[in-house]
Coordinates of C-alpha atoms in Angstrom, one line a residue:
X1 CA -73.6 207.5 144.9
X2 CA -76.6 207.4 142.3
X3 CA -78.2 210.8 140.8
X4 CA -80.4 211.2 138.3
X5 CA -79.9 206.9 137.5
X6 CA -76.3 207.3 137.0
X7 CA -73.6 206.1 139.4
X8 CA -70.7 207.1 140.8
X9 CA -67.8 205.5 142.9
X10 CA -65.4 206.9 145.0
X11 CA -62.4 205.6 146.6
X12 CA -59.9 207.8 148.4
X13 CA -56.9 206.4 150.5
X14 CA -54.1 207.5 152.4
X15 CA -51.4 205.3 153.9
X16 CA -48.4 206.1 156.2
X17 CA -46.2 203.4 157.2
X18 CA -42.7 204.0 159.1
X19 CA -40.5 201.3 160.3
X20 CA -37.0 201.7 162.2
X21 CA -34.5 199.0 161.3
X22 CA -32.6 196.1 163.1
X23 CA -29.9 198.0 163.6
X24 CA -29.2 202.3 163.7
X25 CA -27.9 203.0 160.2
X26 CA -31.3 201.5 158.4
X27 CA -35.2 202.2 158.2
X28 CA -38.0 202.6 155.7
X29 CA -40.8 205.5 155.3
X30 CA -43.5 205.4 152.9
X31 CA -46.3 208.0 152.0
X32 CA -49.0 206.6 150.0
X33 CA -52.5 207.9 148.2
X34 CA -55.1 206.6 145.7
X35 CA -57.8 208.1 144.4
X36 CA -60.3 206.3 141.7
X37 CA -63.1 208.0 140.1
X38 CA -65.6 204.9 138.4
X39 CA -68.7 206.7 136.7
X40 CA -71.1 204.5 135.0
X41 CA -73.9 207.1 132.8
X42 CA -76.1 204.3 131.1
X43 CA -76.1 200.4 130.9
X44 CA -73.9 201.1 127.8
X45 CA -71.6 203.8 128.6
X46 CA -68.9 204.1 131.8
X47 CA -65.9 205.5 132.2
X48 CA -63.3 205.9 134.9
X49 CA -59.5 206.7 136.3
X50 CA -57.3 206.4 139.2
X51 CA -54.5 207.8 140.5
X52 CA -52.1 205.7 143.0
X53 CA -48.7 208.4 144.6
X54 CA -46.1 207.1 146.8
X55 CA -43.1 208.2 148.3
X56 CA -40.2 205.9 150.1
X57 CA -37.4 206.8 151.8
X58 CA -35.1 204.3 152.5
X59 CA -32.0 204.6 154.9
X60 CA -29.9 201.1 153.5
X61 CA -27.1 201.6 155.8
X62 CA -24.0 200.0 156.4
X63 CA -24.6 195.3 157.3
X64 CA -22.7 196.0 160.4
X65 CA -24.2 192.8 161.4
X66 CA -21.7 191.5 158.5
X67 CA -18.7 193.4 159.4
X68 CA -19.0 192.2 162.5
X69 CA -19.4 188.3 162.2
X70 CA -16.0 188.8 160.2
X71 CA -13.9 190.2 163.0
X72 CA -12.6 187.9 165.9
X73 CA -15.0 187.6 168.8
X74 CA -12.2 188.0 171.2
X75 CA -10.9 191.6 169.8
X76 CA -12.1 194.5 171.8
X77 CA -13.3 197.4 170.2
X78 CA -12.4 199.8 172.2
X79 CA -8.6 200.8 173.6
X80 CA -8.4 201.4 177.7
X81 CA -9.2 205.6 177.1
X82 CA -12.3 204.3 175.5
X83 CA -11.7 205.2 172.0
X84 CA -13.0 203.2 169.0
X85 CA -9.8 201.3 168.0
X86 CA -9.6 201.1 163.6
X87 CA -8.2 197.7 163.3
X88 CA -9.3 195.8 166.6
X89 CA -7.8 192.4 165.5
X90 CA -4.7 194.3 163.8
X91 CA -6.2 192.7 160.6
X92 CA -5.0 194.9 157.5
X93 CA -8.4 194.4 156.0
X94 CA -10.8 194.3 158.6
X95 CA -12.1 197.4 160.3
X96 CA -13.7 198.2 163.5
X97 CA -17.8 198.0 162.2
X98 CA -18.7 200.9 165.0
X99 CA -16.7 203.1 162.6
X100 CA -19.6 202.4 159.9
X101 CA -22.8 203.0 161.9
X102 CA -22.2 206.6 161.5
X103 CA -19.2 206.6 158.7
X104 CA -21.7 205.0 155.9
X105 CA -24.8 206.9 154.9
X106 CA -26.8 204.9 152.1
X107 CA -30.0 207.0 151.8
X108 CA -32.7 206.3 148.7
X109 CA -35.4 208.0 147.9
X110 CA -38.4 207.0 145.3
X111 CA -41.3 209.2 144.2
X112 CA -43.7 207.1 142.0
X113 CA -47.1 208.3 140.2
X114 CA -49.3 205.5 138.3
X115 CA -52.4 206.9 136.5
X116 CA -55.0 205.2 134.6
X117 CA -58.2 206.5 132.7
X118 CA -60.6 204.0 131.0
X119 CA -64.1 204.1 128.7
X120 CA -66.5 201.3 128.1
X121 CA -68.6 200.8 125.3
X122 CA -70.9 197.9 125.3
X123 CA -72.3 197.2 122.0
X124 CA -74.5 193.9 122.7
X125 CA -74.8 191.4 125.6
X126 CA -71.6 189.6 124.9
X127 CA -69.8 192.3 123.1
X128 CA -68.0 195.8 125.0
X129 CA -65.3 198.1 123.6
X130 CA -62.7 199.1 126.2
X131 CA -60.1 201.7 125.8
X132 CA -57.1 201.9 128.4
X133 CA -54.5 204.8 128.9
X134 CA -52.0 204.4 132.0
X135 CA -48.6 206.2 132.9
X136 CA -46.1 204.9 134.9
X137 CA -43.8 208.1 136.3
X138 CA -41.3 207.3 138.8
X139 CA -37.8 209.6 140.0
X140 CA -35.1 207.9 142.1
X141 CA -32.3 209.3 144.2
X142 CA -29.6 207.7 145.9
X143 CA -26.7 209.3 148.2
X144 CA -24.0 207.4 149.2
X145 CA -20.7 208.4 151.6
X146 CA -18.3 206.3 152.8
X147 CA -15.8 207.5 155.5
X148 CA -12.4 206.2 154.5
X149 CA -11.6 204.3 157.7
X150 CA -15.1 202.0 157.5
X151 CA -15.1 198.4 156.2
X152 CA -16.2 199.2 153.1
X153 CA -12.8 201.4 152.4
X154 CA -10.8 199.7 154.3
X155 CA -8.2 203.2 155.1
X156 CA -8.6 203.8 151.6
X157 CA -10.0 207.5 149.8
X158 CA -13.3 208.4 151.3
X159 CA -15.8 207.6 148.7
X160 CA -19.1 209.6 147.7
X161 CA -21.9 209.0 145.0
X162 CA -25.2 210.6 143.7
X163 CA -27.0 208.8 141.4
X164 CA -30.6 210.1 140.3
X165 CA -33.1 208.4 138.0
X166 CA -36.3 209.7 136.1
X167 CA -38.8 207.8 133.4

């Protein structure tokens, strides 16, 4: 955009992206923006910022994949009634991995902000002063539960954990 013989750029962008995972207990959603202002007043004198947001949400989930390549391909995981068995191989430390699809919950969330605001200066053909200001903002959360009867217990005490994060 030009008014007057001075010029403006715009950008504006907005960015969804969802994606389920291999197996039930994982996925990852993002929400992202930008916006960036350039504005350029005379040959000698421009200025500009932008402004990127994004939000994830992650679902980790328990590697039932794992649990499972661990445990004998010949043990059944359920008993004749139909009921998930704990220990199909009678293994003191290897547990049925249908009891961590819904018995661990790893869930992560990220908000993130970068900013940046510039001027420009040029003071000859070869020569331009340029001053840079950015921020970097960013919060994390994490939740985490654990059944006591999953792999990653093993029978032991259920286990739960909040951890939060902010610069």
């Amino acid at each position: 955009y030009q008014h007057n013989g001075q010029k403006y750029s715009v950008l504006i962008s907005l960015g969804y992206y969802n994606e389920l995972g291999v197996q039930l207990t994982q996925g990852f959603e993002r929400v992202s923006s930008q916006f960036a202002l350039d504005y350029r007043g005379t040959k000698s004198f421009r200025w500009g910022l932008s402004f990127n947001a994004a939000l994830n949400h992650q679902d980790w989930g328990a590697d039932v994949y794992e649990i499972a390549l661990n445990q004998n391909p010949l043990a059944l995981p359920y008993d004749d009634a139909g009921n998930i068995l704990l220990q199909p191989e009678n293994h003191p430390f290897r547990f049925n991995p249908l009891l961590s699809i819904d018995g661990e919950i790893d869930d992560r969330n990220t908000k993130r902000l970068l900013s940046h605001v510039y001027t420009e200066f040029k003071l000859g053909k070869a020569l331009s002063y340029r001053l840079n200001l950015g921020s970097d903002l960013l919060s994390q959360q994490r939740g985490v539960f654990q059944e006591a009867n999953t792999q990653a217990r093993r029978g032991g005490f259920k286990f739960a954990l909040y951890d939060q994060t902010r610069r």
